[in-house]
PDB file of C-alpha atoms in Angstrom:
ATOM      1  CA  MET A   1     100.691  88.489  73.840  1.00  0.00           C
ATOM      2  CA  ARG A   2     102.224  88.708  77.236  1.00  0.00           C
ATOM      3  CA  LEU A   3     100.873  90.930  80.094  1.00  0.00           C
ATOM      4  CA  GLY A   4     102.765  91.575  83.317  1.00  0.00           C
ATOM      5  CA  ASP A   5     104.131  94.176  85.552  1.00  0.00           C
ATOM      6  CA  ALA A   6     107.617  95.159  86.960  1.00  0.00           C
ATOM      7  CA  TRP A   7     107.325  92.608  89.735  1.00  0.00           C
ATOM      8  CA  THR A   8     106.596  89.444  87.488  1.00  0.00           C
ATOM      9  CA  TYR A   9     109.374  87.589  85.728  1.00  0.00           C
ATOM     10  CA  GLU A  10     109.663  84.752  83.158  1.00  0.00           C
ATOM     11  CA  PRO A  11     112.549  82.500  84.005  1.00  0.00           C
ATOM     12  CA  TYR A  12     114.925  81.438  81.457  1.00  0.00           C
ATOM     13  CA  GLU A  13     116.513  78.478  83.007  1.00  0.00           C
ATOM     14  CA  ARG A  14     114.561  75.101  83.035  1.00  0.00           C
ATOM     15  CA  PHE A  15     114.813  72.225  80.586  1.00  0.00           C
ATOM     16  CA  ASP A  16     113.745  68.560  80.820  1.00  0.00           C
ATOM     17  CA  VAL A  17     115.438  65.538  79.457  1.00  0.00           C
ATOM     18  CA  ARG A  18     113.524  62.381  78.581  1.00  0.00           C
ATOM     19  CA  MET A  19     116.023  59.553  79.094  1.00  0.00           C
ATOM     20  CA  PRO A  20     116.211  56.508  76.826  1.00  0.00           C
ATOM     21  CA  ASP A  21     114.507  54.517  79.500  1.00  0.00           C
ATOM     22  CA  GLY A  22     111.545  56.861  79.312  1.00  0.00           C
ATOM     23  CA  SER A  23     112.113  58.744  82.595  1.00  0.00           C
ATOM     24  CA  PHE A  24     112.237  62.608  82.956  1.00  0.00           C
ATOM     25  CA  LYS A  25     114.688  64.560  84.543  1.00  0.00           C
ATOM     26  CA  SER A  26     114.436  68.399  84.948  1.00  0.00           C
ATOM     27  CA  PHE A  27     117.490  70.770  85.043  1.00  0.00           C
ATOM     28  CA  GLY A  28     118.083  74.384  85.553  1.00  0.00           C
ATOM     29  CA  ARG A  29     115.352  75.574  88.001  1.00  0.00           C
ATOM     30  CA  ILE A  30     116.733  78.023  90.496  1.00  0.00           C
ATOM     31  CA  SER A  31     115.327  78.238  93.908  1.00  0.00           C
ATOM     32  CA  ARG A  32     114.257  81.731  94.889  1.00  0.00           C
ATOM     33  CA  SER A  33     113.338  83.411  98.121  1.00  0.00           C
ATOM     34  CA  SER A  34     110.908  86.471  98.302  1.00  0.00           C
ATOM     35  CA  ALA A  35     109.181  85.256  95.033  1.00  0.00           C
ATOM     36  CA  ALA A  36     105.893  83.189  94.491  1.00  0.00           C
ATOM     37  CA  TRP A  37     105.628  80.776  91.625  1.00  0.00           C
ATOM     38  CA  ASP A  38     102.614  80.655  89.350  1.00  0.00           C
ATOM     39  CA  GLU A  39     102.245  77.188  88.043  1.00  0.00           C
ATOM     40  CA  GLU A  40      99.624  78.059  85.504  1.00  0.00           C
ATOM     41  CA  PHE A  41     101.611  80.884  83.687  1.00  0.00           C
ATOM     42  CA  GLN A  42     105.109  79.565  84.611  1.00  0.00           C
ATOM     43  CA  VAL A  43     106.340  82.834  86.134  1.00  0.00           C
ATOM     44  CA  PHE A  44     107.321  84.172  89.374  1.00  0.00           C
ATOM     45  CA  THR A  45     106.253  87.390  91.266  1.00  0.00           C
ATOM     46  CA  LEU A  46     108.552  89.155  93.775  1.00  0.00           C
ATOM     47  CA  THR A  47     106.768  89.351  97.205  1.00  0.00           C
ATOM     48  CA  ALA A  48     109.315  91.930  98.767  1.00  0.00           C
ATOM     49  CA  ASP A  49     110.790  95.202  97.450  1.00  0.00           C
ATOM     50  CA  VAL A  50     114.146  93.533  96.273  1.00  0.00           C
ATOM     51  CA  GLU A  51     116.009  93.255  93.090  1.00  0.00           C
ATOM     52  CA  GLU A  52     115.308  90.015  91.126  1.00  0.00           C
ATOM     53  CA  SER A  53     119.006  88.876  91.211  1.00  0.00           C
ATOM     54  CA  SER A  54     118.917  88.999  95.083  1.00  0.00           C
ATOM     55  CA  THR A  55     116.151  86.287  95.024  1.00  0.00           C
ATOM     56  CA  CYS A  56     118.251  83.502  93.472  1.00  0.00           C
ATOM     57  CA  SER A  57     119.871  80.853  95.397  1.00  0.00           C
ATOM     58  CA  GLU A  58     122.642  80.596  92.833  1.00  0.00           C
ATOM     59  CA  ASP A  59     124.015  82.483  89.970  1.00  0.00           C
ATOM     60  CA  ILE A  60     123.305  81.623  86.384  1.00  0.00           C
ATOM     61  CA  SER A  61     126.674  80.690  84.808  1.00  0.00           C
ATOM     62  CA  MET A  62     127.472  82.077  81.473  1.00  0.00           C
ATOM     63  CA  ASP A  63     129.949  79.208  80.956  1.00  0.00           C
ATOM     64  CA  TYR A  64     129.262  75.493  80.480  1.00  0.00           C
ATOM     65  CA  ASP A  65     127.110  73.928  82.986  1.00  0.00           C
ATOM     66  CA  PHE A  66     127.485  70.208  83.602  1.00  0.00           C
ATOM     67  CA  PHE A  67     124.541  68.187  84.711  1.00  0.00           C
ATOM     68  CA  HIS A  68     124.839  64.450  85.473  1.00  0.00           C
ATOM     69  CA  SER A  69     122.071  62.020  84.998  1.00  0.00           C
ATOM     70  CA  ASP A  70     121.437  58.932  87.126  1.00  0.00           C
ATOM     71  CA  LEU A  71     123.334  55.753  86.077  1.00  0.00           C
ATOM     72  CA  MET A  72     121.431  53.821  83.436  1.00  0.00           C
ATOM     73  CA  GLU A  73     122.061  50.350  81.961  1.00  0.00           C
ATOM     74  CA  ILE A  74     122.911  50.907  78.312  1.00  0.00           C
ATOM     75  CA  SER A  75     124.026  47.983  76.142  1.00  0.00           C
ATOM     76  CA  CYS A  76     126.828  48.573  73.640  1.00  0.00           C
ATOM     77  CA  GLY A  77     126.155  48.486  69.942  1.00  0.00           C
ATOM     78  CA  ASN A  78     122.495  49.846  70.222  1.00  0.00           C
ATOM     79  CA  ASN A  79     121.055  53.221  69.442  1.00  0.00           C
ATOM     80  CA  TYR A  80     119.198  55.068  72.134  1.00  0.00           C
ATOM     81  CA  THR A  81     117.130  58.426  72.057  1.00  0.00           C
ATOM     82  CA  ALA A  82     117.211  61.155  74.635  1.00  0.00           C
ATOM     83  CA  GLU A  83     115.041  64.180  74.117  1.00  0.00           C
ATOM     84  CA  VAL A  84     115.908  67.624  75.403  1.00  0.00           C
ATOM     85  CA  ILE A  85     112.765  69.684  76.050  1.00  0.00           C
ATOM     86  CA  PRO A  86     112.997  73.507  76.693  1.00  0.00           C
ATOM     87  CA  ARG A  87     110.369  74.412  79.440  1.00  0.00           C
ATOM     88  CA  ASP A  88     111.072  78.121  79.896  1.00  0.00           C
ATOM     89  CA  ILE A  89     110.500  80.771  77.097  1.00  0.00           C
ATOM     90  CA  ASN A  90     113.679  81.844  75.532  1.00  0.00           C
ATOM     91  CA  ILE A  91     115.891  79.024  76.636  1.00  0.00           C
ATOM     92  CA  TRP A  92     118.069  77.338  74.201  1.00  0.00           C
ATOM     93  CA  ILE A  93     120.900  74.844  74.169  1.00  0.00           C
ATOM     94  CA  SER A  94     123.680  75.256  71.643  1.00  0.00           C
ATOM     95  CA  ARG A  95     125.773  72.385  72.511  1.00  0.00           C
ATOM     96  CA  LEU A  96     125.298  69.266  74.433  1.00  0.00           C
ATOM     97  CA  PHE A  97     128.016  66.766  75.357  1.00  0.00           C
ATOM     98  CA  LEU A  98     126.937  63.168  76.023  1.00  0.00           C
ATOM     99  CA  GLY A  99     129.432  61.063  77.699  1.00  0.00           C
ATOM    100  CA  ASP A 100     129.891  57.583  79.420  1.00  0.00           C
ATOM    101  CA  ALA A 101     132.992  55.608  80.705  1.00  0.00           C
ATOM    102  CA  ASP A 102     133.991  55.054  77.064  1.00  0.00           C
ATOM    103  CA  GLY A 103     133.998  58.642  75.779  1.00  0.00           C
ATOM    104  CA  PHE A 104     131.983  61.608  74.631  1.00  0.00           C
ATOM    105  CA  SER A 105     129.914  62.710  71.701  1.00  0.00           C
ATOM    106  CA  ILE A 106     128.864  66.316  71.000  1.00  0.00           C
ATOM    107  CA  LEU A 107     125.587  67.558  69.644  1.00  0.00           C
ATOM    108  CA  TYR A 108     125.463  71.028  68.212  1.00  0.00           C
ATOM    109  CA  TYR A 109     122.267  73.137  68.115  1.00  0.00           C
ATOM    110  CA  GLN A 110     122.045  76.140  65.952  1.00  0.00           C
ATOM    111  CA  ASP A 111     122.249  79.504  67.543  1.00  0.00           C
ATOM    112  CA  VAL A 112     121.507  82.827  65.995  1.00  0.00           C
ATOM    113  CA  ASP A 113     125.208  83.527  64.900  1.00  0.00           C
ATOM    114  CA  SER A 114     125.347  80.260  62.801  1.00  0.00           C
ATOM    115  CA  LEU A 115     121.768  80.664  61.498  1.00  0.00           C
ATOM    116  CA  VAL A 116     122.607  84.139  60.334  1.00  0.00           C
ATOM    117  CA  TYR A 117     125.858  82.900  58.735  1.00  0.00           C
ATOM    118  CA  TRP A 118     123.950  80.166  56.670  1.00  0.00           C
ATOM    119  CA  ALA A 119     121.171  82.521  55.618  1.00  0.00           C
ATOM    120  CA  ASN A 120     123.887  85.024  54.349  1.00  0.00           C
ATOM    121  CA  GLN A 121     125.624  81.919  52.615  1.00  0.00           C
ATOM    122  CA  ALA A 122     122.213  80.864  51.070  1.00  0.00           C
ATOM    123  CA  ALA A 123     121.507  84.386  49.776  1.00  0.00           C
ATOM    124  CA  TYR A 124     124.914  85.836  48.706  1.00  0.00           C
ATOM    125  CA  ARG A 125     127.170  82.785  47.931  1.00  0.00           C
ATOM    126  CA  TRP A 126     124.601  80.411  46.397  1.00  0.00           C
ATOM    127  CA  LYS A 127     121.894  83.056  45.257  1.00  0.00           C
ATOM    128  CA  LEU A 128     118.971  81.242  46.952  1.00  0.00           C
ATOM    129  CA  ARG A 129     115.955  83.211  47.884  1.00  0.00           C
ATOM    130  CA  GLY A 130     115.092  81.605  51.092  1.00  0.00           C
ATOM    131  CA  MET A 131     116.035  79.139  53.757  1.00  0.00           C
ATOM    132  CA  CYS A 132     113.929  76.783  55.923  1.00  0.00           C
ATOM    133  CA  MET A 133     114.290  75.179  59.542  1.00  0.00           C
ATOM    134  CA  TRP A 134     113.198  71.960  60.417  1.00  0.00           C
ATOM    135  CA  SER A 135     111.388  72.976  63.482  1.00  0.00           C
ATOM    136  CA  LEU A 136     110.086  76.366  64.737  1.00  0.00           C
ATOM    137  CA  GLY A 137     109.723  77.221  68.498  1.00  0.00           C
ATOM    138  CA  GLN A 138     112.948  75.941  69.685  1.00  0.00           C
ATOM    139  CA  GLU A 139     115.329  78.268  67.984  1.00  0.00           C
ATOM    140  CA  ASP A 140     117.251  81.022  69.715  1.00  0.00           C
ATOM    141  CA  MET A 141     114.647  83.847  70.080  1.00  0.00           C
ATOM    142  CA  ARG A 142     117.347  86.509  68.909  1.00  0.00           C
ATOM    143  CA  LEU A 143     117.198  84.974  65.490  1.00  0.00           C
ATOM    144  CA  TRP A 144     113.908  87.011  64.585  1.00  0.00           C
ATOM    145  CA  GLU A 145     115.848  90.228  65.224  1.00  0.00           C
ATOM    146  CA  TRP A 146     118.653  89.449  62.895  1.00  0.00           C
ATOM    147  CA  LEU A 147     117.245  87.722  59.810  1.00  0.00           C
ATOM    148  CA  PRO A 148     116.286  90.159  57.089  1.00  0.00           C
ATOM    149  CA  LYS A 149     112.469  90.717  56.541  1.00  0.00           C
ATOM    150  CA  GLN A 150     110.998  88.629  53.621  1.00  0.00           C
ATOM    151  CA  ILE A 151     108.732  90.373  51.297  1.00  0.00           C
TER     152      ILE A 151
END
């Protein structure tokens, strides 16, 4: 349950990355003016009679955003793990490009469109009575509006 008022907002912008060396880096948090941050509930409240969009120091791009990490010494031929951690409610990452001087790799995360597609394939093509997901809480929140109700 969430309680709030017309002046309080939940940001949909920040995620952290745990790098292979164990360090953390935060991305996406936008600086705001005329807004007070509440650390406990991770929300901000407008402190002036303005529209929320006018408080942002930058626009949120609907295109790809490229964030660069600090240089890390990584030896060739080894496996490394980086963990992407959504910090704000309703943030999701559908595609992540990882690159270095030798090339790029692409990681795909399921979004609502692909999940609904596979749910329909399971139900109508393969006659399966359900589907499962590896992890809940990191999915595109629009998923729950689109999947049929299970009885």
